[in-house]
Structure formats: structure tokens, C-alpha cells
Coordinates of C-alpha atoms in Angstrom, one line a residue:
M1 CA 24.9 -34.7 -38.3
R2 CA 26.1 -31.1 -38.0
L3 CA 22.5 -29.9 -38.3
F4 CA 21.5 -32.3 -35.5
M5 CA 24.3 -31.1 -33.3
F6 CA 23.4 -27.5 -34.0
L7 CA 19.7 -28.0 -33.2
T8 CA 20.7 -29.9 -30.0
S9 CA 22.9 -27.0 -28.8
V10 CA 20.0 -24.6 -29.5
V11 CA 17.6 -26.7 -27.5
V12 CA 20.1 -26.9 -24.6
M13 CA 20.7 -23.1 -24.7
I14 CA 16.9 -22.4 -24.6
C15 CA 16.3 -24.9 -21.8
S16 CA 19.2 -23.3 -19.9
Q17 CA 17.8 -19.8 -20.4
S18 CA 14.3 -21.0 -19.3
A19 CA 15.7 -22.6 -16.2
Q20 CA 17.5 -19.4 -15.3
I21 CA 14.3 -17.4 -15.7
S22 CA 12.3 -19.9 -13.5
Q23 CA 14.8 -20.0 -10.7
G24 CA 13.9 -17.8 -7.7
A25 CA 15.5 -17.4 -4.3
E26 CA 17.8 -20.2 -3.2
G27 CA 17.5 -22.0 -6.5
R28 CA 13.9 -22.9 -6.1
V29 CA 11.6 -22.8 -9.1
A30 CA 10.3 -19.3 -9.1
P31 CA 7.0 -19.2 -7.2
N32 CA 3.8 -17.7 -8.5
I33 CA 3.1 -14.4 -6.6
V34 CA -0.4 -13.3 -5.6
L35 CA -0.8 -9.8 -4.1
I36 CA -4.1 -9.2 -2.4
F37 CA -4.6 -5.5 -1.9
I38 CA -7.6 -4.4 0.2
D39 CA -8.9 -0.9 0.1
D40 CA -9.1 1.1 3.4
M41 CA -8.7 -1.9 5.7
G42 CA -7.3 -0.6 9.0
W43 CA -4.7 -2.1 11.2
K44 CA -7.3 -3.6 13.6
D45 CA -9.9 -4.6 11.0
A46 CA -9.4 -8.4 11.2
G47 CA -9.5 -11.1 13.9
F48 CA -5.9 -12.0 13.5
M49 CA -5.0 -8.4 14.4
G50 CA -7.0 -8.5 17.6
S51 CA -10.5 -7.4 16.5
D52 CA -13.2 -8.8 18.8
F53 CA -16.0 -7.8 16.3
Y54 CA -15.1 -8.6 12.7
Q55 CA -15.6 -12.0 11.1
T56 CA -12.6 -12.7 9.0
P57 CA -12.0 -16.5 9.2
H58 CA -10.2 -16.9 5.8
I59 CA -7.8 -14.1 6.5
N60 CA -7.2 -15.4 10.0
Q61 CA -6.4 -18.8 8.5
L62 CA -3.9 -17.2 6.1
A63 CA -2.2 -15.5 9.1
E64 CA -1.9 -18.9 10.8
E65 CA -0.2 -20.3 7.7
G66 CA 2.1 -17.4 7.1
M67 CA 4.0 -14.5 8.7
V68 CA 2.2 -11.5 10.2
F69 CA 4.0 -8.1 10.0
T70 CA 2.9 -6.1 13.0
S71 CA 4.7 -2.8 11.9
A72 CA 3.6 -2.8 8.2
Y73 CA 2.9 0.5 6.5
A74 CA 1.3 1.9 3.4
A75 CA 3.6 4.5 1.7
A76 CA 0.8 7.2 1.8
G77 CA -2.3 8.0 3.8
N78 CA -4.8 7.4 1.0
C79 CA -5.4 5.3 -2.1
A80 CA -3.8 6.7 -5.2
P81 CA -0.4 7.7 -3.8
S82 CA -0.1 4.5 -1.9
R83 CA -0.7 2.4 -5.1
A84 CA 1.7 4.6 -7.1
C85 CA 4.4 4.0 -4.5
M86 CA 3.9 0.3 -4.4
I87 CA 3.6 -0.3 -8.1
S88 CA 6.6 2.0 -9.0
G89 CA 8.7 0.9 -6.0
Q90 CA 9.3 4.6 -5.3
Y91 CA 8.3 7.2 -2.7
T92 CA 6.0 10.1 -3.7
P93 CA 8.8 12.7 -4.4
R94 CA 9.8 10.6 -7.5
H95 CA 6.4 10.1 -9.1
H96 CA 4.5 13.1 -7.7
V97 CA 1.2 11.3 -7.0
Y98 CA 0.6 12.7 -3.5
A99 CA -3.2 12.6 -3.2
V100 CA -6.5 11.7 -4.8
G101 CA -7.5 14.5 -7.2
S102 CA -5.5 17.4 -5.9
T103 CA -3.3 18.6 -3.0
D104 CA -5.3 21.8 -2.4
R105 CA -8.4 20.2 -0.8
G106 CA -10.0 22.4 1.7
P107 CA -10.6 26.1 2.4
K108 CA -7.9 28.0 0.5
E109 CA -7.9 30.9 2.9
E110 CA -6.7 28.6 5.6
M111 CA -3.7 27.4 3.6
K112 CA -0.4 29.1 4.7
L113 CA 1.6 27.6 1.9
D114 CA 1.2 26.9 -1.8
P115 CA 1.0 23.1 -2.1
V116 CA 3.0 21.1 -4.6
P117 CA 0.7 20.2 -7.6
N118 CA -0.5 16.7 -7.7
K119 CA -0.4 14.1 -10.6
T120 CA -3.4 11.8 -10.9
E121 CA -1.7 9.3 -13.2
L122 CA 1.3 7.1 -13.0
E123 CA 3.6 8.3 -15.8
A124 CA 4.1 5.9 -18.7
E125 CA 7.9 5.9 -18.3
Q126 CA 7.6 4.4 -14.9
V127 CA 8.8 0.8 -15.0
T128 CA 6.2 -1.0 -12.8
F129 CA 6.6 -4.1 -10.7
A130 CA 4.6 -6.0 -13.3
E131 CA 7.2 -5.0 -16.0
G132 CA 10.0 -6.0 -13.6
L133 CA 8.4 -9.4 -13.1
K134 CA 7.9 -9.8 -16.9
L135 CA 11.6 -9.3 -17.3
N136 CA 12.1 -12.3 -15.0
G137 CA 9.8 -14.5 -17.1
Y138 CA 6.4 -14.0 -15.4
R139 CA 2.9 -13.8 -16.9
T140 CA 1.0 -10.9 -15.2
G141 CA -2.6 -10.2 -14.4
M142 CA -4.4 -7.4 -12.6
F143 CA -8.0 -7.3 -11.4
G144 CA -9.8 -4.5 -9.5
K145 CA -9.0 -1.0 -8.5
W146 CA -6.2 0.6 -10.5
H147 CA -6.7 4.3 -9.6
L148 CA -3.6 5.6 -11.6
G149 CA -5.1 6.4 -15.0
Y150 CA -7.5 4.4 -17.1
E151 CA -6.6 5.6 -20.5
S152 CA -3.5 4.7 -22.6
P153 CA -0.6 5.0 -21.9
H154 CA -1.4 4.9 -18.2
A155 CA -3.7 1.9 -18.0
P156 CA -2.6 -1.5 -16.6
A157 CA -2.3 -3.0 -20.1
D158 CA 0.3 -0.3 -20.8
Q159 CA 2.1 -0.8 -17.5
G160 CA 3.1 -4.4 -17.8
F161 CA 0.0 -6.5 -17.3
D162 CA -0.8 -9.2 -19.9
V163 CA -4.4 -9.5 -18.7
A164 CA -6.2 -6.6 -16.9
D165 CA -9.7 -5.8 -15.7
A166 CA -9.3 -2.5 -14.0
Q167 CA -12.5 -1.2 -12.6
G168 CA -13.0 2.5 -12.0
G169 CA -16.1 2.9 -9.8
S170 CA -16.8 1.0 -6.7
S171 CA -20.6 1.1 -6.5
N172 CA -23.4 -1.4 -7.2
K173 CA -21.6 -4.2 -9.1
I174 CA -19.4 -5.3 -6.2
F175 CA -22.0 -6.5 -3.7
A176 CA -25.2 -6.9 -5.8
N177 CA -28.0 -8.7 -3.9
D178 CA -28.2 -11.8 -6.1
N179 CA -26.4 -15.1 -6.4
D180 CA -24.4 -14.5 -9.6
P181 CA -20.8 -15.0 -8.7
K182 CA -19.8 -12.5 -11.3
H183 CA -21.7 -9.8 -9.4
I184 CA -20.9 -10.9 -5.8
Y185 CA -17.2 -11.5 -6.3
Y186 CA -16.5 -10.3 -9.8
I187 CA -12.9 -9.3 -9.0
T188 CA -12.2 -12.7 -7.5
K189 CA -14.0 -14.4 -10.4
G190 CA -11.7 -12.7 -12.9
A191 CA -8.6 -13.5 -10.8
C192 CA -9.5 -17.2 -10.5
D193 CA -10.1 -17.4 -14.2
F194 CA -6.6 -15.9 -14.8
M195 CA -5.0 -18.5 -12.6
S196 CA -6.9 -21.3 -14.4
E197 CA -5.8 -20.0 -17.7
C198 CA -2.1 -19.8 -16.5
V199 CA -2.2 -23.4 -15.4
S200 CA -3.8 -24.7 -18.6
D201 CA -2.1 -22.5 -21.2
H202 CA 1.1 -21.3 -19.6
K203 CA 2.0 -24.1 -17.2
D204 CA 5.8 -23.6 -17.6
Q205 CA 5.6 -19.9 -16.8
P206 CA 5.2 -18.5 -13.3
F207 CA 2.5 -15.8 -12.9
F208 CA 2.0 -12.6 -10.9
L209 CA -1.5 -11.8 -9.9
Y210 CA -2.5 -8.4 -8.5
V211 CA -6.0 -8.5 -6.9
A212 CA -7.1 -5.0 -5.8
H213 CA -10.4 -5.2 -3.9
H214 CA -12.6 -2.1 -3.8
A215 CA -13.9 -3.2 -0.4
T216 CA -13.7 -1.9 2.3
H217 CA -13.9 1.5 0.8
M218 CA -17.0 3.7 1.0
S219 CA -19.8 3.4 0.2
I220 CA -20.5 0.7 2.8
Q221 CA -22.4 -2.1 1.0
A222 CA -22.8 -5.8 1.2
R223 CA -25.5 -8.5 0.6
E224 CA -28.6 -8.4 2.8
E225 CA -27.7 -11.7 4.5
M226 CA -24.3 -10.3 5.5
Y227 CA -26.0 -7.3 7.1
A228 CA -28.4 -9.6 9.0
K229 CA -25.5 -11.7 10.2
M230 CA -23.5 -8.8 11.5
E231 CA -26.4 -7.1 13.2
K232 CA -26.6 -10.1 15.5
Q233 CA -22.9 -9.9 16.3
P234 CA -22.2 -8.5 19.8
A235 CA -20.5 -5.1 19.7
G236 CA -16.7 -5.2 20.2
K237 CA -14.8 -3.0 22.7
Y238 CA -13.9 -0.4 20.0
Q239 CA -15.7 -1.6 16.9
D240 CA -19.4 -2.1 16.4
N241 CA -20.5 -0.9 12.9
A242 CA -22.5 -3.8 11.6
K243 CA -22.7 -2.4 8.0
Y244 CA -19.0 -2.0 7.8
G245 CA -18.6 -5.4 9.4
A246 CA -20.8 -6.9 6.7
M247 CA -18.7 -5.5 4.0
N248 CA -15.5 -6.7 5.7
A249 CA -16.9 -10.2 6.1
Q250 CA -17.9 -10.3 2.4
M251 CA -14.4 -9.1 1.4
D252 CA -13.1 -12.0 3.6
D253 CA -15.3 -14.4 1.7
G254 CA -13.8 -13.2 -1.6
V255 CA -10.3 -13.7 -0.3
G256 CA -11.4 -17.2 0.8
L257 CA -12.5 -18.1 -2.7
L258 CA -9.2 -16.9 -4.2
L259 CA -7.2 -19.0 -1.7
E260 CA -9.5 -22.0 -2.3
K261 CA -8.8 -21.7 -6.1
I262 CA -5.1 -21.7 -5.4
D263 CA -5.5 -25.0 -3.6
E264 CA -7.9 -26.4 -6.2
L265 CA -5.3 -25.8 -8.9
G266 CA -2.5 -27.4 -6.9
L267 CA -0.6 -24.1 -6.6
R268 CA -0.3 -23.7 -2.8
E269 CA 3.2 -25.1 -2.3
N270 CA 4.8 -22.9 -5.0
T271 CA 2.8 -19.6 -4.5
L272 CA 3.7 -16.6 -2.4
V273 CA 0.6 -14.8 -1.2
L274 CA 1.0 -11.3 0.2
F275 CA -2.1 -9.7 1.8
T276 CA -2.3 -6.1 2.9
S277 CA -4.2 -2.8 2.7
D278 CA -3.6 0.5 0.8
N279 CA -3.9 2.8 3.8
G280 CA -5.1 3.1 7.3
A281 CA -8.6 2.8 8.9
L282 CA -11.9 4.6 8.2
P283 CA -13.6 6.5 11.0
Q284 CA -16.3 3.8 10.9
S285 CA -13.7 1.4 12.3
P286 CA -11.5 2.8 15.1
P287 CA -7.9 1.3 15.0
Y288 CA -7.4 1.7 18.7
P289 CA -4.8 2.3 20.2
L290 CA -3.5 4.0 17.1
R291 CA -4.0 7.7 16.6
G292 CA -5.9 9.0 13.5
Y293 CA -7.4 7.6 10.3
K294 CA -7.0 7.4 6.6
G295 CA -5.5 10.6 5.1
M296 CA -3.3 11.3 8.2
Y297 CA 0.3 10.5 8.8
Y298 CA -0.2 9.4 12.4
E299 CA -0.1 5.6 12.8
G300 CA -3.9 5.2 12.3
G301 CA -3.6 6.6 8.8
I302 CA -0.7 4.6 7.5
R303 CA -0.2 1.4 9.5
V304 CA -1.9 -1.6 7.9
P305 CA -2.4 -5.4 8.4
M306 CA 0.0 -7.6 6.4
I307 CA 0.5 -11.3 5.9
V308 CA 2.9 -13.3 3.7
R309 CA 2.4 -17.0 3.1
W310 CA 5.2 -18.8 1.3
P311 CA 5.3 -22.6 2.0
G312 CA 8.8 -23.9 2.6
V313 CA 10.2 -20.5 3.3
V314 CA 8.0 -18.7 5.7
K315 CA 7.4 -20.3 9.1
P316 CA 3.7 -20.7 9.7
G317 CA 2.3 -18.7 12.5
S318 CA 5.4 -16.4 12.8
R319 CA 5.4 -12.7 13.4
C320 CA 7.8 -9.9 12.4
D321 CA 7.9 -6.6 14.2
V322 CA 10.4 -4.9 11.8
P323 CA 9.0 -1.8 10.2
V324 CA 8.2 -2.5 6.5
I325 CA 6.5 -0.4 3.8
N326 CA 4.8 -1.2 0.5
V327 CA 7.7 0.2 -1.6
D328 CA 9.6 -2.9 -0.3
F329 CA 7.3 -5.2 -2.4
Y330 CA 9.0 -4.4 -5.7
P331 CA 12.6 -5.4 -4.7
T332 CA 11.1 -8.4 -2.8
F333 CA 9.3 -9.7 -5.8
L334 CA 12.4 -9.2 -8.0
E335 CA 14.5 -11.3 -5.6
V336 CA 11.9 -14.0 -5.3
A337 CA 11.5 -14.1 -9.1
G338 CA 15.1 -14.4 -10.0
G339 CA 16.8 -11.1 -9.4
K340 CA 16.8 -9.3 -12.8
K341 CA 16.3 -5.6 -12.2
P342 CA 15.1 -3.2 -14.9
E343 CA 18.0 -1.2 -16.2
G344 CA 18.4 2.2 -14.5
K345 CA 15.4 1.6 -12.2
I346 CA 15.6 3.4 -8.9
L347 CA 14.0 1.4 -6.1
D348 CA 13.5 3.1 -2.7
G349 CA 12.6 -0.1 -0.8
T350 CA 14.5 -3.1 0.6
S351 CA 13.9 -6.7 -0.2
L352 CA 12.1 -8.5 2.6
V353 CA 13.2 -12.0 1.6
A354 CA 15.7 -12.2 4.5
L355 CA 12.8 -11.4 6.9
L356 CA 10.6 -14.0 5.3
K357 CA 13.4 -16.6 6.0
G358 CA 13.5 -15.5 9.6
D359 CA 16.7 -13.5 9.3
E360 CA 17.4 -9.8 9.7
I361 CA 17.8 -6.8 7.5
T362 CA 19.9 -3.7 8.2
E363 CA 18.0 -1.0 10.1
R364 CA 16.8 1.7 7.8
A365 CA 14.5 4.7 7.9
I366 CA 11.1 4.7 6.0
Y367 CA 9.5 7.9 4.8
W368 CA 6.2 9.6 3.9
H369 CA 6.0 12.9 2.0
F370 CA 2.7 14.8 1.6
P371 CA 3.3 18.5 0.4
G372 CA -0.4 19.4 0.3
Y373 CA -3.7 19.8 2.1
L374 CA -6.4 17.3 2.8
D375 CA -9.7 18.4 4.3
G376 CA -12.2 16.5 6.4
P377 CA -10.7 16.4 9.9
D378 CA -11.3 13.2 11.8
P379 CA -10.6 12.3 15.5
G380 CA -6.8 12.5 16.0
S381 CA -6.3 15.3 13.4
R382 CA -3.8 17.9 14.3
D383 CA -6.4 20.7 13.8
S384 CA -10.1 21.1 13.2
I385 CA -9.8 22.2 9.5
F386 CA -7.6 19.6 7.8
R387 CA -6.9 15.9 8.1
S388 CA -3.4 16.7 6.9
R389 CA -1.4 19.8 6.1
P390 CA 2.0 19.7 4.3
E391 CA 4.3 17.3 6.2
T392 CA 7.0 14.8 6.0
A393 CA 7.3 11.8 8.3
M394 CA 9.8 9.1 9.0
R395 CA 10.2 6.0 11.2
K396 CA 13.5 4.5 12.2
G397 CA 13.6 1.8 14.7
D398 CA 11.2 2.7 17.5
W399 CA 11.3 6.4 16.7
K400 CA 8.9 8.4 14.6
L401 CA 9.4 12.0 13.6
L402 CA 7.0 14.3 11.8
L403 CA 7.9 17.7 10.2
F404 CA 5.1 20.1 9.6
H405 CA 6.1 22.5 6.8
E406 CA 3.9 25.5 7.5
E407 CA 5.5 26.1 10.9
W408 CA 8.9 24.9 9.7
M409 CA 9.0 27.4 6.9
L410 CA 7.5 30.3 8.8
E411 CA 9.5 29.8 12.0
D412 CA 13.2 29.5 12.9
Q413 CA 14.5 26.4 11.2
Q414 CA 17.7 26.3 13.2
Q415 CA 16.3 26.1 16.8
I416 CA 14.1 23.0 16.7
E417 CA 13.7 23.2 20.5
S418 CA 11.8 26.4 20.2
S419 CA 9.7 25.2 17.2
L420 CA 7.4 22.9 19.1
S421 CA 4.7 23.2 16.6
S422 CA 6.9 22.2 13.6
V423 CA 8.4 19.0 14.8
E424 CA 6.9 16.1 16.7
L425 CA 8.9 13.1 18.0
Y426 CA 7.4 9.9 19.3
N427 CA 8.8 6.6 20.7
L428 CA 6.3 4.0 19.2
K429 CA 7.5 1.2 21.5
D430 CA 6.5 3.2 24.5
D431 CA 3.7 5.3 23.0
I432 CA 2.1 3.7 20.0
S433 CA -0.8 6.2 20.3
E434 CA 1.5 9.1 19.6
S435 CA 0.2 11.0 22.6
K436 CA 3.4 12.4 24.0
N437 CA 5.7 14.6 21.9
L438 CA 9.2 14.0 23.2
L439 CA 10.9 16.9 21.4
T440 CA 11.8 18.8 24.5
S441 CA 13.1 15.8 26.4
E442 CA 14.9 14.2 23.4
P443 CA 16.1 17.2 21.3
E444 CA 19.3 15.4 20.2
K445 CA 17.4 12.4 18.9
A446 CA 15.1 14.8 17.0
R447 CA 18.1 16.7 15.6
V448 CA 19.7 13.5 14.3
L449 CA 16.5 12.3 12.7
L450 CA 15.7 15.7 11.2
K451 CA 19.1 15.9 9.6
E452 CA 18.5 12.5 8.1
M453 CA 15.1 13.5 6.8
L454 CA 16.4 16.7 5.2
A455 CA 19.1 14.7 3.5
W456 CA 16.4 12.4 2.2
H457 CA 14.6 15.4 0.7
V458 CA 17.7 16.2 -1.2
K459 CA 18.3 12.6 -2.3
T460 CA 14.8 12.2 -3.7
N461 CA 14.6 15.7 -5.0
A462 CA 11.5 16.2 -2.9
K463 CA 9.4 19.2 -3.9
L464 CA 8.3 21.4 -1.0
P465 CA 5.3 23.8 -0.8
T466 CA 6.3 27.4 -1.1
R467 CA 5.5 30.5 0.9
L468 CA 2.5 32.6 0.0
E469 CA 3.4 36.2 -0.1
E470 CA 0.9 38.7 1.4
G471 CA -2.2 38.8 -0.7
Q472 CA -1.1 35.8 -2.8
K473 CA -3.6 33.0 -3.3
V474 CA -3.1 29.3 -3.7
S475 CA -2.2 28.6 -7.3
G476 CA -4.7 25.8 -7.9
K477 CA -2.4 24.2 -10.6
Q478 CA -3.5 20.7 -10.1
G479 CA -3.7 17.5 -12.2
K480 CA -7.0 16.6 -13.6
K481 CA -8.8 13.2 -13.4
K482 CA -9.0 11.4 -16.7
G483 CA -10.7 8.3 -18.0
K484 CA -13.2 6.4 -15.9
K485 CA -14.4 7.9 -12.6
M486 CA -12.1 6.7 -9.8
A487 CA -13.5 4.9 -6.8
D488 CA -15.9 6.9 -4.6
D489 CA -13.7 9.8 -3.5
E490 CA -15.9 11.3 -0.7
N491 CA -13.6 9.9 2.0
E492 CA -10.3 10.0 0.0

């Protein structure tokens, strides 16, 4: 009898612990979470964002079923640092992944400062959002572009993913011209198999699925029938690249297959789907009216499309104009999953659960920090040599402030009114194109924001580029790429 009572108490305790793990926001059974992360998809690269050229019916349908975030941002202007920020939940000063490859890209003789060296891998001690979700009882899977180190201890399998298929290169296999689903949609195929396996073998455990598409990154490629279809498509007002449109449409088909599988498995009602991109647009796809492209910290380089569908919580067809950034995903997922936070983990973002419910969050500033050089100027660049020079940017409410470190360090830091080249101030509500620098007309607003930005530098221990003395050359102390070749880097 005593043995029976003991075993009964153990079963009750285990069931209670299991119930605690599986309870998410508002006492609901913790939902599955599917993060769909597109590569290089700009703010205007889908019909639901106003494109009159691209064919994205599946993503458009997802937007109708969820909440569209009109002021969503990537935490960096290109692939690797944006992913590092999202996966770690931290801004670039904390993990030091600032760029792809190095932060001294471009003619060294044109660099006025010695850039902060770049890291090409996410350090093993980083507790990722996958590890945070495992702490809350989730099974985790990752398929697609990782871009943060492919050898142990930096690979996805070492960073919290139970199942991982991380592809390094982006060529050939993605859009092979045959009808083998493993070739056409191999990332989606693996992701769908993971969900099926979770339902059959882990049905009492919620899952987190991270699907990181290589599209729509260069090189531009798609199946021939997609090319033929888009070549017949009338040109849009600002977008008309049929080859890019074909790749975009095929990516949309892959998203459609993933969403179809969620429905087929009966998971829709208890699955949160988040769709977004890793950075802003490519020059092949103008994001008008935004200024700039991928690699810049003007809006065109960092503002991205974003949708969240969560049945029973998110109002279908709703929109949110509050500025959000991908470092917010980590705390959002933790709150959705049950609220357990990894001990000692610093999270720079804010949970978006309140916004998903239609409520408000406290106004806060969001930041970008790029202490290096990126060559390959595109339309909207600040100069004709670099896409980006060392800079820090912030947005708070409608205001956006950019601080350019070359001029800031080499000019008088106390009189910002006379340092027109070091500080730019824009009101995005009135000037989303960032065409009118308001520094001279709004010096007090600039001063307040700049003070907040400099305090953020201290808070995050942000490393800054250093002065080059006369005759001194850029140090060239940069991280090296390891493991598999990362995705085509010619436009990173």
C-alpha cells in the first residue's frame, strides 16, 4: 500500500511538472513555434507589403491570417550579424559578430579609423533561443542557412537544436531544374519531416522549428517554369526584375508547402508562425520609398517584412506600427513557451506578446552598431566608396538618429550643431525616405537621443573603432571563416 501511494505521488508530481512545462501565455498549452527566416527579402518584396509585381500568394494569405508589423527591423544590415543577434537575443556589441567575413572590407587607404575586428562564429558559451526553449520543454529543429560556424562547438547541434540540417552554400541544390522535392524545396522537405516526426514520436512535447531559407539571396536562381511565368508579368512601378521575381515566387511556394504541412498535421490552432527576413533589400529589388539597401543602416538596409500568426491570440488581418526588432524574438518565445529564462542570460529585446494580444508595450529605443567598413556602394549610400562606414543608429518612436564615428571622433564631439557630417536626425513619420536631416532644426531632440545612445554604448560595452595615427595602417586583425563555405558572399 505504501509503495502504491509512493508511486502515485511520483506520477502526480511528474504530471504536474509536465503540465508546468507545457503551459504558455495565459495558461494555454504551450504552442509550437515555427520561425520562417527569409534571406535578403526587402520590405517591399511581397504583395502584402504593397508590391505590384511579385507573386507571393501564400505569404499574402499568412498576412491575412495574422498580424503584419509595418515597422519591423533586422538587428543588422546583413546576414551573419542579424542572425547572431536574433539567435542570441543580444545586440552586436555583446557577441561581436558585426559583418560577414571582416569589418575592413574596401580600400584600406580610404579608412580613417581602425575598425573593430569581427567574429565569424557565435561563441559556444552563448545560450541561444533554442537552448532557452529546450529549458521550457521544447523539441528543437533547424533547417537551412546557419551562417554562424559549421564546426563544433559552433554548429546548430551544439547550440541547442535536437535536429539540424545546416547548409553552408546557397548554389545549385536549392532550385535544381527537376521535379524531385528534395531538390526543389529541400529545406522545406526537411522541416516538414521534422514536424511529422514530432507529431508521431513526441506528441506530448511542443516543438520549435527554425526554417532559414537561402532565397532570396544571390545568386538569382529558380526553375525555368518560374522564369517563364515572371517574364510574362507586367513590370511594377518600382520592381521589374523577372529573375528575382521568379526566385521570390519559388520561395513563396516553399513557404506554402510548410504552411500546408502544418494544416495537414492538425497543428494550425496551436502553432505560432513568425515570418520575416534577415536584412533589407537587394539593389535588384528597390524598396521604395525607403532609402538604401542591404548593408546600410538607412531604412532600406534594415527594415523588413514581418508577420505573426497565432490563432486564438492574434487578430487576423491586424497591423502593428510599433517598431520591433529581431532581438525581441528570444524573450517573446520564452514568454510564449512558459517563461523560464536561462540563468544569467542578458536579453536586449522586449517580449512582443502584449502587442500580439493587441495591447501596448512601453516605448523604448532600438539600436544598431556597426564599427567597421563595408564596400560596394549602392544607391542611397552616404558616399561613393563604402555602403557603410563605422556607425551607430537608433530609433525611438518616430525619431531615427545615426552617429558616424569617423567624423564624430575627428571633430568636436561637444558641439553637435557644428558637426553636421557626424550626426543625422530624421522623423520617419514625416520622412520615411530619410531625405531631410533635421539636426539644425531639432538640435535638442538630437542631443537627447545622442546622450541616450552614448549611454547605450556604455551599457553594452560597445567597442568603437580607434583613430589611425599618421602613417598607421588598418590592423587587419579579423576573424577567419571556418567550416563549410558560407552562402554566396558577393553581395554580403
